[in-house]
C-alpha cells in the first residue's frame, strides 16, 4: 500500500530538522497551522516571528533578517504570496536576499475552498524574478529534502506545497533529490512526461495506462522549475522525441512554458502542455478538480498520444 | 560623535550643495525630498549612528534605511560627508555603472543598508533588522526614514502594527513630514488627518519637532534614544519644508522630481553661499 502524505507536512518536518542551525528563523502570517510551520513555532517560539495577517510586511521582515545574517523561512498560502509579489521582487529578489518563501495550498487540487484559494499562477509569477529558485515538489519526502538544502542555496526561493495528500514516491530514495535536478521515475522511449507537484503521481498513472496500450513513457519529476534542468530535457528529446508537461497550474507560464522556452532554443520535439486551461477554479474535491480542469491521468495519457502523433 | 549645532548646520549646508549639484548634473532626480530630509540626516549620521565608514558591512553597525529611496541625493551627500563614498562618486548619480543609482541600492553603494525605491517597504525591512539585532542580543538600532506621502501605502501600517506588537524598542522611525508628494500637496492627494494620533494608536512613542531646527532635531534624537522610549518602537515626526533651503524649490510640488536649469542652479549656489551674487 502506497503511503499517502501532504507535501506541506514535509515542509514542517524540514523546519524542525533545520532548527539546529541557530540562524534559521520562521515567519508566519497567521497560517502556520496550515503551512505546518506551527511545529517549529511550538519548539522554538523565540525564533518564530508572527507577522499577523500581513504578507507584505512578512516578506520584508524576512529581507531585513536575511540582510542581518539570518535564514528566514516565510510561509503562507500560495495565493497570498502573490499579494506580496512586489515585496518579493523589489525587497528580496532584487538585492538577492536569501528569504525562502513557501506557498502552501497551491493549485486547484486545494479543493473545496474554491477559486479564491486555488493559486494557478504562483509558479509563473515567481519564475519571472531574477535570482529566485522556484520549486514544486510532489511528495513529503522530496519537499523535506529540498527544504533542507535551502540554507546552503544563498539566494531566495519560492516553493509551492500542496494541502492534500498524494502518494509518497521517495521513501528510501532521499539521496536522489537535489535542487535543480529532475528525477526520472520510469523509463520509456516513446514519449517523455515531465511533471511537477500533484501531477507527478497522475503522470505515473498515465504511463501505466499507456503501457497497457504498448506505449512506453518516461516520467520525470521536474520539482525545480527554475533553474530548469535543461540537460535532462535535451536527453529526453533525444531519447523520446516527444514531450508532455503536466502541472496543476495555469498552462500559461508554469512548467510547460519553462520546458517550451528551453526546447525552442536548444532542440526540437513536439510538446503537449497539460495544465489548467487558463480559467479559474471552483469548489470541489481534489480529484474532482483534476477532472474538471482536464489535468488528471487520462488527459495526460491523451496528450502523450497526441505528442507521439506529431513526431 | 560630539558636534556643535553650527558644525551640524555646516554639514547640512554642504550636503545641500551636493544635492543640487547631483540633480543638476543628472538633469533628473528628486531634490525636494532630499532637501527636506537633509538636516535630519546630517544630525543622525554625524552624532548618533554607530557606524564604521571604513568597514561599511561591520555586522554590529546601526542600520539606516531610507524608505523614501528616491530622495537618494540626500543620502549620497551624507554618505560622502561621512566617508563611505568619495565626493567624486557623487558624480555617478544616475550614470550607467555608478555607485549612486537613481534610488539607493545596497548592492551598489557602500553604506546603503536597503535597496529602496518602492514606497512602503523600508519600515518592514527595518523591523527585520531590529528583530535580528534582538536575536543577536546586540544593542544596535535600526533607523528608518519614511515620507508622509508614503504613509498612504497600507504596508506601512502592517509594519507599524507588527513592530509595536513585538515591542521593538530598537526600531526608530523618522518621518519627513514635508507635506508634498509626487503629484501635489498631500492634503490634496490623500488627507492623513491626525498623524501623531495614528502612530500613538498603533502603540508607538511619538514626538514632533521642527525638522530644520538643529536644536530641536537633537532633542528629537535624544527622545528616540532615551531608555524610556526603548521599550517599544518610537517615531520622530519632523515637520519639514519640501525643497527646504532653496527659495524657489520650497513648498513647490514641481520640484519633487525635477532638476534645476542652469540659471536656477546658479541661483541655488548663491543661496547656499557657494558663490557670490
mmCIF file of N, CA, C and O in Angstrom, chain B residues 159-214:
data_model
loop_
_atom_site.group_PDB
_atom_site.id
_atom_site.type_symbol
_atom_site.label_atom_id
_atom_site.label_comp_id
_atom_site.label_asym_id
_atom_site.label_seq_id
_atom_site.Cartn_x
_atom_site.Cartn_y
_atom_site.Cartn_z
ATOM 1 N N UNK B 159 3.434 47.053 9.078
ATOM 2 C CA UNK B 159 4.707 47.073 9.807
ATOM 3 C C UNK B 159 4.565 47.801 11.142
ATOM 4 O O UNK B 159 5.119 47.371 12.161
ATOM 5 N N UNK B 160 3.827 48.903 11.139
ATOM 6 C CA UNK B 160 3.649 49.674 12.377
ATOM 7 C C UNK B 160 2.981 48.810 13.446
ATOM 8 O O UNK B 160 3.375 48.814 14.619
ATOM 9 N N UNK B 161 1.973 48.077 13.035
ATOM 10 C CA UNK B 161 1.262 47.210 13.982
ATOM 11 C C UNK B 161 2.168 46.095 14.493
ATOM 12 O O UNK B 161 2.216 45.807 15.685
ATOM 13 N N UNK B 162 2.912 45.490 13.565
ATOM 14 C CA UNK B 162 3.760 44.354 13.941
ATOM 15 C C UNK B 162 4.911 44.796 14.846
ATOM 16 O O UNK B 162 5.258 44.105 15.811
ATOM 17 N N UNK B 163 5.514 45.936 14.556
ATOM 18 C CA UNK B 163 6.661 46.392 15.355
ATOM 19 C C UNK B 163 6.237 46.703 16.784
ATOM 20 O O UNK B 163 6.970 46.426 17.739
ATOM 21 N N UNK B 164 5.037 47.276 16.939
ATOM 22 C CA UNK B 164 4.553 47.550 18.294
ATOM 23 C C UNK B 164 4.193 46.247 19.004
ATOM 24 O O UNK B 164 4.505 46.070 20.182
ATOM 25 N N UNK B 165 3.588 45.326 18.271
ATOM 26 C CA UNK B 165 3.254 44.021 18.865
ATOM 27 C C UNK B 165 4.502 43.342 19.418
ATOM 28 O O UNK B 165 4.474 42.773 20.512
ATOM 29 N N UNK B 166 5.575 43.431 18.675
ATOM 30 C CA UNK B 166 6.812 42.765 19.088
ATOM 31 C C UNK B 166 7.688 43.658 19.975
ATOM 32 O O UNK B 166 8.817 43.276 20.295
ATOM 33 N N UNK B 167 7.183 44.851 20.330
ATOM 34 C CA UNK B 167 7.867 45.748 21.272
ATOM 35 C C UNK B 167 9.318 45.996 20.863
ATOM 36 O O UNK B 167 10.248 45.849 21.666
ATOM 37 N N UNK B 168 9.491 46.362 19.605
ATOM 38 C CA UNK B 168 10.841 46.555 19.074
ATOM 39 C C UNK B 168 11.357 47.943 19.447
ATOM 40 O O UNK B 168 11.267 48.899 18.678
ATOM 41 N N UNK B 169 11.922 48.011 20.625
ATOM 42 C CA UNK B 169 12.443 49.275 21.120
ATOM 43 C C UNK B 169 13.684 49.751 20.402
ATOM 44 O O UNK B 169 14.102 50.900 20.563
ATOM 45 N N UNK B 170 14.273 48.877 19.601
ATOM 46 C CA UNK B 170 15.464 49.257 18.836
ATOM 47 C C UNK B 170 15.111 49.715 17.429
ATOM 48 O O UNK B 170 15.988 49.874 16.585
ATOM 49 N N UNK B 171 13.825 49.909 17.175
ATOM 50 C CA UNK B 171 13.374 50.401 15.864
ATOM 51 C C UNK B 171 12.954 51.858 16.003
ATOM 52 O O UNK B 171 12.077 52.189 16.822
ATOM 53 N N UNK B 172 13.602 52.730 15.240
ATOM 54 C CA UNK B 172 13.410 54.180 15.376
ATOM 55 C C UNK B 172 13.035 54.752 14.010
ATOM 56 O O UNK B 172 13.805 54.599 13.055
ATOM 57 N N UNK B 173 11.911 55.391 13.947
ATOM 58 C CA UNK B 173 11.473 55.957 12.673
ATOM 59 C C UNK B 173 11.554 57.475 12.718
ATOM 60 O O UNK B 173 11.243 58.099 13.738
ATOM 61 N N UNK B 174 11.994 58.046 11.629
ATOM 62 C CA UNK B 174 11.935 59.496 11.451
ATOM 63 C C UNK B 174 11.025 59.761 10.255
ATOM 64 O O UNK B 174 11.255 59.225 9.164
ATOM 65 N N UNK B 175 9.986 60.515 10.493
ATOM 66 C CA UNK B 175 9.037 60.851 9.431
ATOM 67 C C UNK B 175 9.382 62.236 8.885
ATOM 68 O O UNK B 175 9.369 63.225 9.629
ATOM 69 N N UNK B 176 9.686 62.285 7.610
ATOM 70 C CA UNK B 176 9.953 63.555 6.930
ATOM 71 C C UNK B 176 8.603 64.108 6.463
ATOM 72 O O UNK B 176 8.139 63.799 5.371
ATOM 73 N N UNK B 177 8.021 64.932 7.319
ATOM 74 C CA UNK B 177 6.660 65.426 7.056
ATOM 75 C C UNK B 177 6.754 66.708 6.230
ATOM 76 O O UNK B 177 6.633 67.830 6.748
ATOM 77 N N UNK B 178 7.009 66.549 4.931
ATOM 78 C CA UNK B 178 7.209 67.737 4.091
ATOM 79 C C UNK B 178 5.947 68.159 3.334
ATOM 80 O O UNK B 178 5.973 69.131 2.580
ATOM 81 N N UNK B 179 4.883 67.419 3.507
ATOM 82 C CA UNK B 179 3.540 67.820 3.052
ATOM 83 C C UNK B 179 3.330 67.811 1.551
ATOM 84 O O UNK B 179 2.291 68.256 1.063
ATOM 85 N N UNK B 180 4.333 67.322 0.808
ATOM 86 C CA UNK B 180 4.158 67.288 -0.654
ATOM 87 C C UNK B 180 4.530 65.900 -1.154
ATOM 88 O O UNK B 180 5.510 65.307 -0.696
ATOM 89 N N UNK B 181 3.747 65.389 -2.095
ATOM 90 C CA UNK B 181 4.083 64.135 -2.741
ATOM 91 C C UNK B 181 4.196 64.361 -4.235
ATOM 92 O O UNK B 181 4.246 65.511 -4.682
ATOM 93 N N UNK B 182 4.267 63.307 -5.024
ATOM 94 C CA UNK B 182 4.629 63.459 -6.432
ATOM 95 C C UNK B 182 3.728 64.438 -7.185
ATOM 96 O O UNK B 182 4.194 65.363 -7.845
ATOM 97 N N UNK B 183 2.432 64.192 -7.093
ATOM 98 C CA UNK B 183 1.528 64.961 -7.944
ATOM 99 C C UNK B 183 1.135 66.316 -7.373
ATOM 100 O O UNK B 183 0.793 67.227 -8.127
ATOM 101 N N UNK B 184 1.164 66.410 -6.022
ATOM 102 C CA UNK B 184 0.581 67.618 -5.437
ATOM 103 C C UNK B 184 0.839 67.615 -3.920
ATOM 104 O O UNK B 184 1.548 66.747 -3.417
ATOM 105 N N UNK B 185 0.234 68.569 -3.228
ATOM 106 C CA UNK B 185 0.274 68.563 -1.764
ATOM 107 C C UNK B 185 -0.469 67.322 -1.244
ATOM 108 O O UNK B 185 -1.492 66.926 -1.819
ATOM 109 N N UNK B 186 0.036 66.739 -0.166
ATOM 110 C CA UNK B 186 -0.603 65.568 0.424
ATOM 111 C C UNK B 186 -2.066 65.860 0.740
ATOM 112 O O UNK B 186 -2.933 64.997 0.579
ATOM 113 N N UNK B 187 -2.293 67.062 1.191
ATOM 114 C CA UNK B 187 -3.641 67.448 1.589
ATOM 115 C C UNK B 187 -4.633 67.298 0.435
ATOM 116 O O UNK B 187 -5.808 67.025 0.646
ATOM 117 N N UNK B 188 -4.129 67.463 -0.783
ATOM 118 C CA UNK B 188 -4.985 67.317 -1.965
ATOM 119 C C UNK B 188 -5.053 65.870 -2.426
ATOM 120 O O UNK B 188 -6.091 65.417 -2.918
ATOM 121 N N UNK B 189 -3.958 65.154 -2.290
ATOM 122 C CA UNK B 189 -3.898 63.780 -2.808
ATOM 123 C C UNK B 189 -4.617 62.782 -1.904
ATOM 124 O O UNK B 189 -5.356 61.921 -2.373
ATOM 125 N N UNK B 190 -4.314 62.889 -0.603
ATOM 126 C CA UNK B 190 -4.913 61.953 0.363
ATOM 127 C C UNK B 190 -4.688 62.525 1.756
ATOM 128 O O UNK B 190 -3.579 62.498 2.270
ATOM 129 N N UNK B 191 -5.730 63.048 2.316
ATOM 130 C CA UNK B 191 -5.589 63.648 3.639
ATOM 131 C C UNK B 191 -5.237 62.578 4.668
ATOM 132 O O UNK B 191 -5.770 61.473 4.627
ATOM 133 N N UNK B 192 -4.360 62.913 5.573
ATOM 134 C CA UNK B 192 -3.907 61.924 6.548
ATOM 135 C C UNK B 192 -4.331 62.267 7.971
ATOM 136 O O UNK B 192 -3.983 61.568 8.904
ATOM 137 N N UNK B 193 -5.076 63.344 8.108
ATOM 138 C CA UNK B 193 -5.668 63.709 9.389
ATOM 139 C C UNK B 193 -4.617 63.770 10.495
ATOM 140 O O UNK B 193 -3.529 64.279 10.271
ATOM 141 N N UNK B 194 -4.909 63.200 11.647
ATOM 142 C CA UNK B 194 -4.050 63.400 12.820
ATOM 143 C C UNK B 194 -2.935 62.344 12.843
ATOM 144 O O UNK B 194 -3.110 61.247 13.370
ATOM 145 N N UNK B 195 -1.808 62.695 12.263
ATOM 146 C CA UNK B 195 -0.726 61.713 12.116
ATOM 147 C C UNK B 195 -0.157 61.269 13.473
ATOM 148 O O UNK B 195 0.016 60.066 13.708
ATOM 149 N N UNK B 196 0.133 62.182 14.410
ATOM 150 C CA UNK B 196 0.635 61.706 15.716
ATOM 151 C C UNK B 196 -0.359 60.760 16.402
ATOM 152 O O UNK B 196 0.049 59.744 16.970
ATOM 153 N N UNK B 197 -1.643 61.083 16.291
ATOM 154 C CA UNK B 197 -2.648 60.222 16.941
ATOM 155 C C UNK B 197 -2.669 58.834 16.306
ATOM 156 O O UNK B 197 -2.841 57.826 16.999
ATOM 157 N N UNK B 198 -2.473 58.787 14.994
ATOM 158 C CA UNK B 198 -2.457 57.479 14.317
ATOM 159 C C UNK B 198 -1.322 56.605 14.879
ATOM 160 O O UNK B 198 -1.513 55.446 15.218
ATOM 161 N N UNK B 199 -0.125 57.181 14.966
ATOM 162 C CA UNK B 199 1.015 56.379 15.446
ATOM 163 C C UNK B 199 0.840 56.007 16.910
ATOM 164 O O UNK B 199 1.187 54.894 17.322
ATOM 165 N N UNK B 200 0.327 56.953 17.702
ATOM 166 C CA UNK B 200 0.078 56.618 19.114
ATOM 167 C C UNK B 200 -0.908 55.474 19.206
ATOM 168 O O UNK B 200 -0.755 54.550 20.021
ATOM 169 N N UNK B 201 -1.938 55.519 18.378
ATOM 170 C CA UNK B 201 -2.960 54.472 18.418
ATOM 171 C C UNK B 201 -2.399 53.118 18.008
ATOM 172 O O UNK B 201 -2.908 52.075 18.417
ATOM 173 N N UNK B 202 -1.327 53.143 17.214
ATOM 174 C CA UNK B 202 -0.678 51.882 16.829
ATOM 175 C C UNK B 202 0.329 51.417 17.885
ATOM 176 O O UNK B 202 0.987 50.400 17.702
ATOM 177 N N UNK B 203 0.461 52.178 18.974
ATOM 178 C CA UNK B 203 1.315 51.729 20.071
ATOM 179 C C UNK B 203 2.728 52.268 20.047
ATOM 180 O O UNK B 203 3.629 51.693 20.663
ATOM 181 N N UNK B 204 2.948 53.368 19.334
ATOM 182 C CA UNK B 204 4.292 53.939 19.193
ATOM 183 C C UNK B 204 4.495 55.133 20.128
ATOM 184 O O UNK B 204 3.547 55.844 20.461
ATOM 185 N N UNK B 205 5.750 55.344 20.530
ATOM 186 C CA UNK B 205 6.141 56.583 21.206
ATOM 187 C C UNK B 205 6.301 57.658 20.131
ATOM 188 O O UNK B 205 6.935 57.410 19.106
ATOM 189 N N UNK B 206 5.758 58.824 20.373
ATOM 190 C CA UNK B 206 5.688 59.847 19.321
ATOM 191 C C UNK B 206 6.193 61.194 19.835
ATOM 192 O O UNK B 206 5.858 61.600 20.958
ATOM 193 N N UNK B 207 6.991 61.859 19.025
ATOM 194 C CA UNK B 207 7.394 63.236 19.327
ATOM 195 C C UNK B 207 7.424 64.025 18.023
ATOM 196 O O UNK B 207 7.810 63.509 16.985
ATOM 197 N N UNK B 208 6.998 65.287 18.116
ATOM 198 C CA UNK B 208 7.024 66.162 16.943
ATOM 199 C C UNK B 208 8.102 67.232 17.119
ATOM 200 O O UNK B 208 8.274 67.776 18.213
ATOM 201 N N UNK B 209 8.777 67.528 16.020
ATOM 202 C CA UNK B 209 9.813 68.577 16.044
ATOM 203 C C UNK B 209 9.776 69.371 14.737
ATOM 204 O O UNK B 209 9.157 68.947 13.764
ATOM 205 N N UNK B 210 10.504 70.472 14.738
ATOM 206 C CA UNK B 210 10.801 71.215 13.513
ATOM 207 C C UNK B 210 12.036 70.556 12.904
ATOM 208 O O UNK B 210 13.125 70.604 13.493
ATOM 209 N N UNK B 211 11.866 69.946 11.761
ATOM 210 C CA UNK B 211 12.942 69.174 11.146
ATOM 211 C C UNK B 211 14.024 69.995 10.489
ATOM 212 O O UNK B 211 14.917 69.427 9.840
ATOM 213 N N UNK B 212 13.966 71.304 10.633
ATOM 214 C CA UNK B 212 15.066 72.145 10.139
ATOM 215 C C UNK B 212 15.746 72.920 11.263
ATOM 216 O O UNK B 212 16.660 73.696 11.005
ATOM 217 N N UNK B 213 15.283 72.725 12.479
ATOM 218 C CA UNK B 213 15.875 73.398 13.635
ATOM 219 C C UNK B 213 16.818 72.412 14.321
ATOM 220 O O UNK B 213 16.370 71.424 14.917
ATOM 221 N N UNK B 214 18.118 72.654 14.203
ATOM 222 C CA UNK B 214 19.092 71.662 14.666
ATOM 223 C C UNK B 214 18.983 71.389 16.169
ATOM 224 O O UNK B 214 19.209 70.247 16.594
#
